[in-house]
PDB file of C-alpha atoms in Angstrom:
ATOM      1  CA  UNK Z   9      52.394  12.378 -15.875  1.00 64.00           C
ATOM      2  CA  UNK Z  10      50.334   8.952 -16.356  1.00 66.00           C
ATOM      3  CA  UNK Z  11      47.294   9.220 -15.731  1.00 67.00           C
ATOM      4  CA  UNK Z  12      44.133   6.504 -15.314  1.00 74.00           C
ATOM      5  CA  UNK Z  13      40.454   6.887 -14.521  1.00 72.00           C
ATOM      6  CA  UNK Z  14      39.209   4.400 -12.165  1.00 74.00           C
ATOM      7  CA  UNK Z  15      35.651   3.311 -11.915  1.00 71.00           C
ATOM      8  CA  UNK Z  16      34.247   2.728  -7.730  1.00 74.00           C
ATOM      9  CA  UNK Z  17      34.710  -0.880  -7.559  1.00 77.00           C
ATOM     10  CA  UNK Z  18      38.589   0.172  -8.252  1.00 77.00           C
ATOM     11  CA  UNK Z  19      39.283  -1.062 -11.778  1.00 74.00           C
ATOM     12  CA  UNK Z  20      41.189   0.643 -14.537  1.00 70.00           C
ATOM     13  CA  UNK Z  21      38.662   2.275 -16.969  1.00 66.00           C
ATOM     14  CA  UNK Z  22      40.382   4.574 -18.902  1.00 67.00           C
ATOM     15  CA  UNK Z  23      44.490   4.523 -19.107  1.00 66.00           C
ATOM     16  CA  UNK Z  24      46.350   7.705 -20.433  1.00 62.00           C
ATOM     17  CA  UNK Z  25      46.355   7.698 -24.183  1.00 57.00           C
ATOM     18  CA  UNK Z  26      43.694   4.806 -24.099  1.00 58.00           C
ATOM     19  CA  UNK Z  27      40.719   7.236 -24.073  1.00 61.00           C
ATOM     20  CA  UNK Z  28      38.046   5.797 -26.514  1.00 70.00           C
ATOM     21  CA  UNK Z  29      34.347   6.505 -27.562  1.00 80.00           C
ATOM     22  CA  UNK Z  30      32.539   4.423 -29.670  1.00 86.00           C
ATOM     23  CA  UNK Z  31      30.625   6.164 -32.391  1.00 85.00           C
ATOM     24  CA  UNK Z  32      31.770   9.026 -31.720  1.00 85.00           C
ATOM     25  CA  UNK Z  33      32.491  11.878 -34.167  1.00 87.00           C
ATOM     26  CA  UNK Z  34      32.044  15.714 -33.778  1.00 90.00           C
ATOM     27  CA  UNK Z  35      29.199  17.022 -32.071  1.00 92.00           C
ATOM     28  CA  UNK Z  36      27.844  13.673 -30.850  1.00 93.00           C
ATOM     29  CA  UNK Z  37      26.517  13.631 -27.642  1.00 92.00           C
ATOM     30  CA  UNK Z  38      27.943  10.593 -25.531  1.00 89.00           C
ATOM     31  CA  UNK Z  39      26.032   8.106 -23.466  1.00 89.00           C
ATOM     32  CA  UNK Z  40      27.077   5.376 -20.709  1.00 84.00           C
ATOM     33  CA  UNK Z  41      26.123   1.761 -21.133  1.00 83.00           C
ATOM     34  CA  UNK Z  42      26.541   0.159 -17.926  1.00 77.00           C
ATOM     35  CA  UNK Z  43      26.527   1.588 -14.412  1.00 70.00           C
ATOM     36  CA  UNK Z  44      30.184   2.244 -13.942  1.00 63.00           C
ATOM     37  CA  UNK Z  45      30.022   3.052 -16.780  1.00 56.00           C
ATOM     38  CA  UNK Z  46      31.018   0.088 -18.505  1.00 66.00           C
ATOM     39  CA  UNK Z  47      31.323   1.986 -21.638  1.00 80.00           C
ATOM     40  CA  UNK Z  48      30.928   5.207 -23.585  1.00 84.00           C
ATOM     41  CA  UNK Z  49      28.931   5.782 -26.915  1.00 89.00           C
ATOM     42  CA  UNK Z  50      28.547   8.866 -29.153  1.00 91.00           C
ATOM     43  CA  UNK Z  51      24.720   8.690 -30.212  1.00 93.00           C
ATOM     44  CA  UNK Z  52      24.355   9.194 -33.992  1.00 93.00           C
ATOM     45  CA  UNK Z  53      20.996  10.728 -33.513  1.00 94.00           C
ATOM     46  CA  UNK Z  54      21.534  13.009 -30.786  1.00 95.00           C
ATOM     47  CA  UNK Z  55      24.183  16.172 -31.555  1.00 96.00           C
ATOM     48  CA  UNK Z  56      24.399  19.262 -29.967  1.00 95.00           C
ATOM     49  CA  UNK Z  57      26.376  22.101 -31.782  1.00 95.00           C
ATOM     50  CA  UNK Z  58      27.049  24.530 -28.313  1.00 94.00           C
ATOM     51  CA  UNK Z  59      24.141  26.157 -30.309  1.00 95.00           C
ATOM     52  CA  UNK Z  60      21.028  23.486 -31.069  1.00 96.00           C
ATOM     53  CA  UNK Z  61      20.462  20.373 -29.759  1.00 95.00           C
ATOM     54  CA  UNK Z  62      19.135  18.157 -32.593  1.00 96.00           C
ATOM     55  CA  UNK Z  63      17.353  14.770 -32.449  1.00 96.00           C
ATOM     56  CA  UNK Z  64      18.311  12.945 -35.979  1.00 95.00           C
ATOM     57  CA  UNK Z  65      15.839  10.238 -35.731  1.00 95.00           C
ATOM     58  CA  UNK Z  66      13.614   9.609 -32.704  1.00 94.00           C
ATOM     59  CA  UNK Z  67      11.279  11.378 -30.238  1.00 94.00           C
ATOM     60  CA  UNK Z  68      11.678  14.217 -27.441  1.00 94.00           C
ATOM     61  CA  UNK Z  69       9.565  11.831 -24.578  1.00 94.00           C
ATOM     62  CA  UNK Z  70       8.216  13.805 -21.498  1.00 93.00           C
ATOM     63  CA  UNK Z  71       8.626  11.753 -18.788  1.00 93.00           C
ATOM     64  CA  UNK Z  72       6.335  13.088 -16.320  1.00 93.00           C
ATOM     65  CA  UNK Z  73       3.052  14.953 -16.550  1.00 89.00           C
ATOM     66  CA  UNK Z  74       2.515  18.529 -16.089  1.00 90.00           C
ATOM     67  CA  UNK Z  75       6.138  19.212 -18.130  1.00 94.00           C
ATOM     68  CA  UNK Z  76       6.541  20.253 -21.642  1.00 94.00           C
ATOM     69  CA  UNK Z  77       8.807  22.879 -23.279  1.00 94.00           C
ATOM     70  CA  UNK Z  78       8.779  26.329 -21.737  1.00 93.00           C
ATOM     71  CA  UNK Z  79       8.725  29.207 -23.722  1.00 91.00           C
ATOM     72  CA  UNK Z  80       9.364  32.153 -20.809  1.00 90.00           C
ATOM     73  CA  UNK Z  81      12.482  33.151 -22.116  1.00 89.00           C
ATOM     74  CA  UNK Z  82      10.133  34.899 -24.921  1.00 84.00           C
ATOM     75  CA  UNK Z  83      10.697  38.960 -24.702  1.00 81.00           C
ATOM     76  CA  UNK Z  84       7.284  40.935 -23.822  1.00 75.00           C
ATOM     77  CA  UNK Z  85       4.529  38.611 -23.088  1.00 75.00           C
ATOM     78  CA  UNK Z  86       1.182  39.843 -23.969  1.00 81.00           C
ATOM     79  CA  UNK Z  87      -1.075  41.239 -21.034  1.00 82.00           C
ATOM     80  CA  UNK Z  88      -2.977  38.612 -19.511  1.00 85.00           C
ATOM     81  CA  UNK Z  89      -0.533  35.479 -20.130  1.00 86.00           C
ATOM     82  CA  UNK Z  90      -1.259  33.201 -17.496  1.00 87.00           C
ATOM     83  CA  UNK Z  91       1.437  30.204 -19.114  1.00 90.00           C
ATOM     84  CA  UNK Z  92       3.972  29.674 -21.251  1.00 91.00           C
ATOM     85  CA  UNK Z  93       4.769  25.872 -21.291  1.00 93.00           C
ATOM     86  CA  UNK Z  94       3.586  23.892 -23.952  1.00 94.00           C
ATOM     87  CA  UNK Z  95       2.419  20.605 -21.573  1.00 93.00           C
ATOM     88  CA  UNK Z  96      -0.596  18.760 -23.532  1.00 94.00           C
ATOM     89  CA  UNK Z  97      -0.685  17.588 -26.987  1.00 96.00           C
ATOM     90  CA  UNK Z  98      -2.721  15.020 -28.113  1.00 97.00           C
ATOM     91  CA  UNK Z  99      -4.586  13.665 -31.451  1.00 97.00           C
ATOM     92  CA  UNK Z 100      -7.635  11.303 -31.228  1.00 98.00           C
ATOM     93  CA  UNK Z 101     -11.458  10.434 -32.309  1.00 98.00           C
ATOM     94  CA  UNK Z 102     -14.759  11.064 -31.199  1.00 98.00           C
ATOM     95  CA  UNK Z 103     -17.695   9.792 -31.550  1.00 97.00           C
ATOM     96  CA  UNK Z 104     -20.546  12.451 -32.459  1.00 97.00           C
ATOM     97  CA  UNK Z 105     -24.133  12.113 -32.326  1.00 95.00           C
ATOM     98  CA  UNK Z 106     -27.282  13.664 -33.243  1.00 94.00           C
ATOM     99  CA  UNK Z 107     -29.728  14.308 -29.986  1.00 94.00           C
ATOM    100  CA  UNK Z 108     -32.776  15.566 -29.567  1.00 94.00           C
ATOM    101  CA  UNK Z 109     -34.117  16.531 -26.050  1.00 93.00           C
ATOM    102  CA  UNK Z 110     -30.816  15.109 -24.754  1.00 89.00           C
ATOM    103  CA  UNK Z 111     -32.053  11.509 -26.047  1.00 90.00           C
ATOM    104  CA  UNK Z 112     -30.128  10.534 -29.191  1.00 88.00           C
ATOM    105  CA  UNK Z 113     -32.657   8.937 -32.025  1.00 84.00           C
ATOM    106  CA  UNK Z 114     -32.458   6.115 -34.127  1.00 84.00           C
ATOM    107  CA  UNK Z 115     -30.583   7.243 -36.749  1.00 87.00           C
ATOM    108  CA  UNK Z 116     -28.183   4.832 -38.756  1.00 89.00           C
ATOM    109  CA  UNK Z 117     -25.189   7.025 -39.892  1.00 92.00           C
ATOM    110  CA  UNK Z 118     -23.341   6.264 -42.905  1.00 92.00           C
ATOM    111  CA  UNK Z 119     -20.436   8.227 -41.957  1.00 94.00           C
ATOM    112  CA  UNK Z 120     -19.741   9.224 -38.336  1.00 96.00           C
ATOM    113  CA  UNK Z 121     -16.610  10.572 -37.802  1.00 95.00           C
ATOM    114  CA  UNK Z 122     -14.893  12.915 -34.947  1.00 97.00           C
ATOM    115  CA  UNK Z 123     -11.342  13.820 -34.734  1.00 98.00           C
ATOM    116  CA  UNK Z 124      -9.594  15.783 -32.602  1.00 98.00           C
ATOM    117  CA  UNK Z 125      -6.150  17.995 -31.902  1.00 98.00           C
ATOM    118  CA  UNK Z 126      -5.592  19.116 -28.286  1.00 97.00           C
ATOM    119  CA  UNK Z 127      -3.310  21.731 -28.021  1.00 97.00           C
ATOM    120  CA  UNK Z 128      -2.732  23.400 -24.772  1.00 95.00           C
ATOM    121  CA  UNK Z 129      -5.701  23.839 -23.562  1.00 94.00           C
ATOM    122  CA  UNK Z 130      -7.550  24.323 -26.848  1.00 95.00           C
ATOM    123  CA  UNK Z 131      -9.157  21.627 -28.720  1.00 96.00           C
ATOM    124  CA  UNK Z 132      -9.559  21.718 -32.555  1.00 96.00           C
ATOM    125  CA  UNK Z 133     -12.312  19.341 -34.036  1.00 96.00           C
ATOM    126  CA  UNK Z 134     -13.595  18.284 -36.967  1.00 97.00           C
ATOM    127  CA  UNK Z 135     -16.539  15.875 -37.436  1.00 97.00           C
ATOM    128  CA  UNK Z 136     -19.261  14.680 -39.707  1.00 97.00           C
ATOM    129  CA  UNK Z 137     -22.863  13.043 -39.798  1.00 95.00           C
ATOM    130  CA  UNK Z 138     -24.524  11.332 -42.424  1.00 92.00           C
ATOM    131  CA  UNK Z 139     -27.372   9.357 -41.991  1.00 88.00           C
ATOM    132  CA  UNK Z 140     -27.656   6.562 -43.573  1.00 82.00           C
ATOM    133  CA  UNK Z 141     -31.195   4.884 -42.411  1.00 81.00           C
ATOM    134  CA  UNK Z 142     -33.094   4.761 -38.988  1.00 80.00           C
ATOM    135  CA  UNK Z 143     -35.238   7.732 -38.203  1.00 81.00           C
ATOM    136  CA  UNK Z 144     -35.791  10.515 -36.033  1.00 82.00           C
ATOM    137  CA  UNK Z 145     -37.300   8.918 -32.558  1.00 86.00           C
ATOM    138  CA  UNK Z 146     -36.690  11.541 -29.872  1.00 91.00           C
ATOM    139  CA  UNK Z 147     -38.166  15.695 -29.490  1.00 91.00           C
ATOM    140  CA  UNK Z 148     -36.803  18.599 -28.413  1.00 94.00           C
ATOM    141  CA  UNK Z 149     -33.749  20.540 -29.070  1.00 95.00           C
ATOM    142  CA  UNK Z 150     -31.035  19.678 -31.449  1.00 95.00           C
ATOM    143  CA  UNK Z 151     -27.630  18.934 -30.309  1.00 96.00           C
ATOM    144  CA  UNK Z 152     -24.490  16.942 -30.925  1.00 96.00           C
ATOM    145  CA  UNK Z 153     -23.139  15.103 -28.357  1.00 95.00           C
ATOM    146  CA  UNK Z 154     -19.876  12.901 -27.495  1.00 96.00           C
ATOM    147  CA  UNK Z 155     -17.154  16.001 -27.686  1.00 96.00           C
ATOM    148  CA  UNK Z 156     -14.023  14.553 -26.573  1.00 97.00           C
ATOM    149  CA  UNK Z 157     -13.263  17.166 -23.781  1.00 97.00           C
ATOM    150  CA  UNK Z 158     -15.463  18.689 -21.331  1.00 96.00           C
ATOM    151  CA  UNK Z 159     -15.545  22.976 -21.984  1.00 95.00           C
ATOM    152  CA  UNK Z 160     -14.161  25.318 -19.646  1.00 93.00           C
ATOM    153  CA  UNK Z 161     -15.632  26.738 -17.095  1.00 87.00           C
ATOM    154  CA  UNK Z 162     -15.477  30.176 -18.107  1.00 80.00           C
ATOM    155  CA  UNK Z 163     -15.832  29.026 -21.884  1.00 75.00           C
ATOM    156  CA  UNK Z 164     -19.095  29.549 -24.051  1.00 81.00           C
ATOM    157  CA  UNK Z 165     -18.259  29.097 -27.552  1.00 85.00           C
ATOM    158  CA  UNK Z 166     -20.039  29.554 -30.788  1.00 86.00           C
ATOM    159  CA  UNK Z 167     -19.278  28.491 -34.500  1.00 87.00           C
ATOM    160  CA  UNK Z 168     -20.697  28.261 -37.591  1.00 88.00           C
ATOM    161  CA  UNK Z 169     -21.519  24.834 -39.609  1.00 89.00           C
ATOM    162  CA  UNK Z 170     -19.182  24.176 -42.011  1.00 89.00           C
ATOM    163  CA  UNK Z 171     -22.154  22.279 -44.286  1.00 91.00           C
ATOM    164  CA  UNK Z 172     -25.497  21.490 -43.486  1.00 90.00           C
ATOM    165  CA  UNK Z 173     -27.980  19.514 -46.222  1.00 90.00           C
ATOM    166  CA  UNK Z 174     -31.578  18.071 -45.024  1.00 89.00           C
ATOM    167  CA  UNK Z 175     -32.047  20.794 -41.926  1.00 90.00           C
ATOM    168  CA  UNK Z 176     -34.226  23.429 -42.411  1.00 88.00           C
ATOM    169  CA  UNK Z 177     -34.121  27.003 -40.515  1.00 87.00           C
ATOM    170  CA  UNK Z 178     -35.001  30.546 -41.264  1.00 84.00           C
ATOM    171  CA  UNK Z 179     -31.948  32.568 -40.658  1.00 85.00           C
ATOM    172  CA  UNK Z 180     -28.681  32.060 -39.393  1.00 90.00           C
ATOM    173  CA  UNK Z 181     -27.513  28.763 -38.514  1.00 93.00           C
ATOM    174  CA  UNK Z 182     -24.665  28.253 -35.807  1.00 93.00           C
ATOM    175  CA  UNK Z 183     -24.201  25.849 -32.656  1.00 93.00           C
ATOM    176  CA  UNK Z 184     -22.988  26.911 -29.188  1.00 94.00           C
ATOM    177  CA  UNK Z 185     -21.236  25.292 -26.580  1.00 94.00           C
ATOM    178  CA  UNK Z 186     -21.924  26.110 -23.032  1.00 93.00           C
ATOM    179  CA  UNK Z 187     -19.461  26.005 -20.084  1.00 93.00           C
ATOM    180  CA  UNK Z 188     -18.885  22.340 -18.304  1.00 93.00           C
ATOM    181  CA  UNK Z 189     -20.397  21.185 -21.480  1.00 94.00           C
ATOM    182  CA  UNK Z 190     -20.162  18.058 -24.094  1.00 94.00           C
ATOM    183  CA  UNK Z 191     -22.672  19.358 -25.881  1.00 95.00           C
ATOM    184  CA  UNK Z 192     -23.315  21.739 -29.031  1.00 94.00           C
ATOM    185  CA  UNK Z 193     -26.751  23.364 -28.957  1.00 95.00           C
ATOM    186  CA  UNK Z 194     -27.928  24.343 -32.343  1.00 95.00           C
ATOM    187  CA  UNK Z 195     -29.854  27.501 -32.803  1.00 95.00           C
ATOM    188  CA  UNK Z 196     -30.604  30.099 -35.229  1.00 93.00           C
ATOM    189  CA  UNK Z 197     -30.490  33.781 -35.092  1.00 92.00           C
ATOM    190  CA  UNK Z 198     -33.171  35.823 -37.195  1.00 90.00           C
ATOM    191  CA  UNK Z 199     -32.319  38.522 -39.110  1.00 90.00           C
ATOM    192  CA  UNK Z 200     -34.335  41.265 -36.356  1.00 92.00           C
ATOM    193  CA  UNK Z 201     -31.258  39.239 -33.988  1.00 91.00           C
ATOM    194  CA  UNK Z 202     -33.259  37.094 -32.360  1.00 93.00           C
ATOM    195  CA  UNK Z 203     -32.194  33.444 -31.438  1.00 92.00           C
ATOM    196  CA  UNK Z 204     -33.775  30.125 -31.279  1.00 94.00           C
ATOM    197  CA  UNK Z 205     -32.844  26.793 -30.662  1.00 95.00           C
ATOM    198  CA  UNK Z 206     -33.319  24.180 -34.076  1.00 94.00           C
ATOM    199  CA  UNK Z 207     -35.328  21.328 -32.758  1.00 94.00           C
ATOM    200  CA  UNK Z 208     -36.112  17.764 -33.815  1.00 91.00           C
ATOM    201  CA  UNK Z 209     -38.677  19.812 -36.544  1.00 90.00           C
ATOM    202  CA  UNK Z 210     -36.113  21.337 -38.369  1.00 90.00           C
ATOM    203  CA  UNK Z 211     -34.622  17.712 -39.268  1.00 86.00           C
ATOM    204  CA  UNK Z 212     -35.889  16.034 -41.822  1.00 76.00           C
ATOM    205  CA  UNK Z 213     -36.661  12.253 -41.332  1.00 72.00           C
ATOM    206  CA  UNK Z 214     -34.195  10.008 -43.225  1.00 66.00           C
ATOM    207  CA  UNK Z 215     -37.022   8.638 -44.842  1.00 66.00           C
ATOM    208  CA  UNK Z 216     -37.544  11.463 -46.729  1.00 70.00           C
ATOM    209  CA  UNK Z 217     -34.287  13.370 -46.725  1.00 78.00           C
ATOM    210  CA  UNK Z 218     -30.637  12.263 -44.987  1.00 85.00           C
ATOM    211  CA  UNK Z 219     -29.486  15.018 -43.543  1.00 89.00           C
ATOM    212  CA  UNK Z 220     -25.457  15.791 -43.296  1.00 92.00           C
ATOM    213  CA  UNK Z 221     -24.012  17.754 -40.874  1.00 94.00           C
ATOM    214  CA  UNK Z 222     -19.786  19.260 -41.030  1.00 95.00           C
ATOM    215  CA  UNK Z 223     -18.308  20.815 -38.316  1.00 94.00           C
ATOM    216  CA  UNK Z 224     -15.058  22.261 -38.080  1.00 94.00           C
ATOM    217  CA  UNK Z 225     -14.386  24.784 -34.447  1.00 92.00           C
ATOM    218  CA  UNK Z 226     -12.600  24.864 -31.572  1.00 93.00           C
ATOM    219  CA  UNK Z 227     -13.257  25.881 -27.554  1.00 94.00           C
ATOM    220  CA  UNK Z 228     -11.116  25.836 -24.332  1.00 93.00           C
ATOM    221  CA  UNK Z 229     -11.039  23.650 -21.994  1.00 94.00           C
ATOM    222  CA  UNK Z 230      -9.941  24.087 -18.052  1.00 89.00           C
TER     223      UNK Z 230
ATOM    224  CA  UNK X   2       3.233 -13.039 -37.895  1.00 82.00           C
ATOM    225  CA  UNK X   3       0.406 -12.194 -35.568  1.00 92.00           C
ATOM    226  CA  UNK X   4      -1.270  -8.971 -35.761  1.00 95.00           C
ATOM    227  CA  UNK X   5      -3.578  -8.426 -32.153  1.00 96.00           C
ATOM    228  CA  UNK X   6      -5.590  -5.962 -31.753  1.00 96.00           C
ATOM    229  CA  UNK X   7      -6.990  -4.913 -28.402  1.00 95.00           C
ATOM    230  CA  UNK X   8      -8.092  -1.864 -26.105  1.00 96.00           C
ATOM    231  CA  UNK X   9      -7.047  -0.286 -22.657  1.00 96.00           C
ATOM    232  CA  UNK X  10      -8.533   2.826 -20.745  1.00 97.00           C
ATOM    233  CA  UNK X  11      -5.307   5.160 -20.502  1.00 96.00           C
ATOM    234  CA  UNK X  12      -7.166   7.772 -18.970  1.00 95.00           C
ATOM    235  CA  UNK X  13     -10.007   8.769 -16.752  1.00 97.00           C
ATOM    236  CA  UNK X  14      -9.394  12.301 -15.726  1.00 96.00           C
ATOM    237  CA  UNK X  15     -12.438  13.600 -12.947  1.00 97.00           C
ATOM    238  CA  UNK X  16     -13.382  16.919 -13.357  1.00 96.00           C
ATOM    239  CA  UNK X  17     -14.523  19.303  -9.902  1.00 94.00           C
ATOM    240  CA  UNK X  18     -17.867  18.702 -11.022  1.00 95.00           C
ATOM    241  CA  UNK X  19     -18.055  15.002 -11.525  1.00 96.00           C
ATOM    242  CA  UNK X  20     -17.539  14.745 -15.289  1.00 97.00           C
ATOM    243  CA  UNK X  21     -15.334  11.621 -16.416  1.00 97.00           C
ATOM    244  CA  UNK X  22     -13.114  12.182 -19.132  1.00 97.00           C
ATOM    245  CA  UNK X  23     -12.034   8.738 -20.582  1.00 98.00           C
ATOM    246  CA  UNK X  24      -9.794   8.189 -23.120  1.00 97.00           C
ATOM    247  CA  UNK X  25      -9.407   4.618 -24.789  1.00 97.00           C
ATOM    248  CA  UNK X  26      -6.574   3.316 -26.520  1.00 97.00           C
ATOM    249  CA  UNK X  27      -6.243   0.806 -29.299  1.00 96.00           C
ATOM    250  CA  UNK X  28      -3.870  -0.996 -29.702  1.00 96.00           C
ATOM    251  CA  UNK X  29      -2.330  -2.933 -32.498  1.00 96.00           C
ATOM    252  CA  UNK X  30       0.336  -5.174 -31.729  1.00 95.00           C
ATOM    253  CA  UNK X  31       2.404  -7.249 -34.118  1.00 94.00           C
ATOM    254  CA  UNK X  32       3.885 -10.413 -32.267  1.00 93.00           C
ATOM    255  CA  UNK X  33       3.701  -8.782 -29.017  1.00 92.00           C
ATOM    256  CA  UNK X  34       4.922  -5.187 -30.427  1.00 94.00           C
ATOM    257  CA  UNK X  35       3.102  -2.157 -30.212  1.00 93.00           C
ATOM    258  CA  UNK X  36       3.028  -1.252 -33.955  1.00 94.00           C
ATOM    259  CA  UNK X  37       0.104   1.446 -33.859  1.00 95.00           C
ATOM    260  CA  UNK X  38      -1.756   3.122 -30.638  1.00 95.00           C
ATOM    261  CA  UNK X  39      -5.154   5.202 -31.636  1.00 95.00           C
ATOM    262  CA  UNK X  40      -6.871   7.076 -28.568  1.00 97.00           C
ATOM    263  CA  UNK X  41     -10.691   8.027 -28.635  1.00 97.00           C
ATOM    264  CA  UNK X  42     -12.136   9.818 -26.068  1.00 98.00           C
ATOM    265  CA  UNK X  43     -15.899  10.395 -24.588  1.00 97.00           C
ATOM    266  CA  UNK X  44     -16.858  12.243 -21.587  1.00 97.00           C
ATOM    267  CA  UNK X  45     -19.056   9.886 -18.513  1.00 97.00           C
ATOM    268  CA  UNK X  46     -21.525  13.134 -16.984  1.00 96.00           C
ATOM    269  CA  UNK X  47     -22.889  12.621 -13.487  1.00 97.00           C
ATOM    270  CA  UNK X  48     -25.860  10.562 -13.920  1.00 95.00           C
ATOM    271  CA  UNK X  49     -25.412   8.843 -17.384  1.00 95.00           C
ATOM    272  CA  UNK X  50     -25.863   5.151 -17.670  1.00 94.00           C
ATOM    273  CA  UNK X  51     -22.311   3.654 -17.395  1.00 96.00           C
ATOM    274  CA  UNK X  52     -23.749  -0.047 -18.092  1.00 95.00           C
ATOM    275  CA  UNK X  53     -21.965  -0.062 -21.165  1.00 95.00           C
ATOM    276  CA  UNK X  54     -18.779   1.825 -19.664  1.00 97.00           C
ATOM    277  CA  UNK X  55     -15.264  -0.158 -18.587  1.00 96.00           C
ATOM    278  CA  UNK X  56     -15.143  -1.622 -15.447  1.00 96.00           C
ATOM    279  CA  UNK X  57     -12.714   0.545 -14.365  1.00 96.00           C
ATOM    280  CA  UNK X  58     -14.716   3.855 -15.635  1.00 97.00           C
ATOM    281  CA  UNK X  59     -17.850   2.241 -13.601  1.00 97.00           C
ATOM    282  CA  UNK X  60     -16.025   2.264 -10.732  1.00 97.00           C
ATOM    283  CA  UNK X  61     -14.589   5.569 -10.912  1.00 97.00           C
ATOM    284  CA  UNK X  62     -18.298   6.682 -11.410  1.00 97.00           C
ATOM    285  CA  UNK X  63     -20.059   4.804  -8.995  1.00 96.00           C
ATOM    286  CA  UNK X  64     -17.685   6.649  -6.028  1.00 97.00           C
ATOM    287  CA  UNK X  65     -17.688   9.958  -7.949  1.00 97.00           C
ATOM    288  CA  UNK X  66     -21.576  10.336  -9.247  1.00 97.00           C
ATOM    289  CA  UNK X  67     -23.251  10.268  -6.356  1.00 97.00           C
ATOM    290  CA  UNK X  68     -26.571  11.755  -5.790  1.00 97.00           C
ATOM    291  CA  UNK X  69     -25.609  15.091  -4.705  1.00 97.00           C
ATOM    292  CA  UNK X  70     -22.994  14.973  -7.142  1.00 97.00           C
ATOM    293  CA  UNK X  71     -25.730  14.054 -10.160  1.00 97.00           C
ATOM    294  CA  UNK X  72     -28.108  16.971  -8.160  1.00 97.00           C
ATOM    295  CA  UNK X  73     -25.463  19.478  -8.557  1.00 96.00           C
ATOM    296  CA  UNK X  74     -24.441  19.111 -11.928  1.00 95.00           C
ATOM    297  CA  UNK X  75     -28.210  19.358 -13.170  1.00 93.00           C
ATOM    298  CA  UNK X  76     -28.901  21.929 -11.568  1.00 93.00           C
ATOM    299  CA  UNK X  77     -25.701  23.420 -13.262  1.00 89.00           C
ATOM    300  CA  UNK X  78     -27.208  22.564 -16.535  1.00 82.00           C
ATOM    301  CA  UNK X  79     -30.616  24.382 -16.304  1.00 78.00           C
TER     302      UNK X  79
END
């Protein structure tokens, strides 16, 4: 028997042994132009093989915050999982300074460079210092300021420079990141395993010697 | 061709205790098309100077930060 697929304003749209898709080949997945629709198109960079759906050329947008992929079909999650959808990713700068007291000095940096990777809720950075003129103008306790996120509340991190030249200190060098903080704290640990915070003294003035500074860590934000 | 460049505030996300989380975008646009998007992001803590902050950050602060707010989050801190 005949058949004929009408669209809602009543006109033909498809007549037996008229069916057509444009584009289309195996696998394709098809898409209406128009709101009838007017017309039918297999997309060349969109397939699905009843097994994977695969994007040729293009991006997977997320239309709406709080979304992302959701991995909870994964077997035996480990004790404690509180999530398993991927919602945040982003890639940016920062820019990091050199404070002392919680006043940044006048330093004139030759390179000052922050980048970061959010994943989740975990943010990877890397950044550098060099000065390149000013001086030291402020006292008190070392830290780096201008993180791009704001630590956890239940977060205190701790890592280890990744290079340090024209900063002097006795023992063990590392920085720590309290929770609600945009601030690393540098401080030193002795080898009896006692800490103390590096202060403005343990820089030396770029007069005398630049100092550098490379960081590479990670903490958890909220 | 013209190549712009220019740059938005995408995002100013307030945290319980009054910290700002801004994140600025620029933009480079080649006759009117976004060609490359770059985001950099600072943090605005209760009782920083936003003089130098986007008008739209300022306002966010100036009805977020206020003095119990800045009290609070001091306190936090020592």
């Amino acid at each position: 028997m005949p058949w004929t697929f009408y669209n809602s304003s009543g006109e033909a749209l498809i007549e037996d042994g008229a069916m057509s898709i444009a584009n289309n080949t195996n696998n394709r997945v098809v898409t209406a132009t128009g709101a009838d629709p007017a017309s039918l198109n297999g997309e060349a960079n969109l397939t699905f093989d009843g097994t994977h759906l695969t994007i040729a050329d293009g991006n997977l947008i997320i239309g709406t915050g709080g979304h992302g992929i959701d991995f909870s079909a994964q077997a035996s999650p480990a004790a404690g999982m509180s999530s398993e959808l991927l919602d945040r990713y982003e890639e940016g700068d920062f820019t990091p300074v050199v404070a002392f007291g919680g006043s940044a000095s006048s330093y004139v940096y030759g390179v000052q460079f922050g980048r970061y990777t959010r994943i989740g809720r975990q943010i990877f950075i890397e950044l550098r210092l060099d000065t390149g003129g000013g001086t030291r103008t402020t006292s008190g306790a070392a830290t780096i300021t201008g993180l791009p996120f704001t630590s956890g509340n239940r977060s205190y991190s701790a890592g280890s420079f990744g290079y340090l030249s024209g900063i002097t200190f006795a023992d063990t060098p590392y920085f720590m990141l309290a929770a609600g903080s945009v601030v690393f704290d540098f401080y030193e640990t002795s080898n009896a395993g006692t800490p103390s915070t590096i202060t403005d003294g343990n820089f030396a003035d770029h007069a005398t010697t630049p100092f550098q500074i490379f960081v590479f860590g990670s903490y958890f934000i909220d | 061709m013209a190549l712009t460049e220019r740059t938005e505030v995408s995002r100013r996300e307030v945290l319980a205790d009054g910290q700002i989380q801004v994140r600025t975008d620029t933009v480079i646009e080649r006759d009117g098309v976004e060609i490359s998007r770059r985001f950099h992001r600072h943090v605005v803590v209760p009782g920083a100077d936003v003089s130098g902050e986007d008008e739209s950050v300022r306002t966010v602060a100036n009805a977020v930060h206020t003095a119990e707010v800045i009290a609070a989050y001091k306190a936090a801190r020592e």
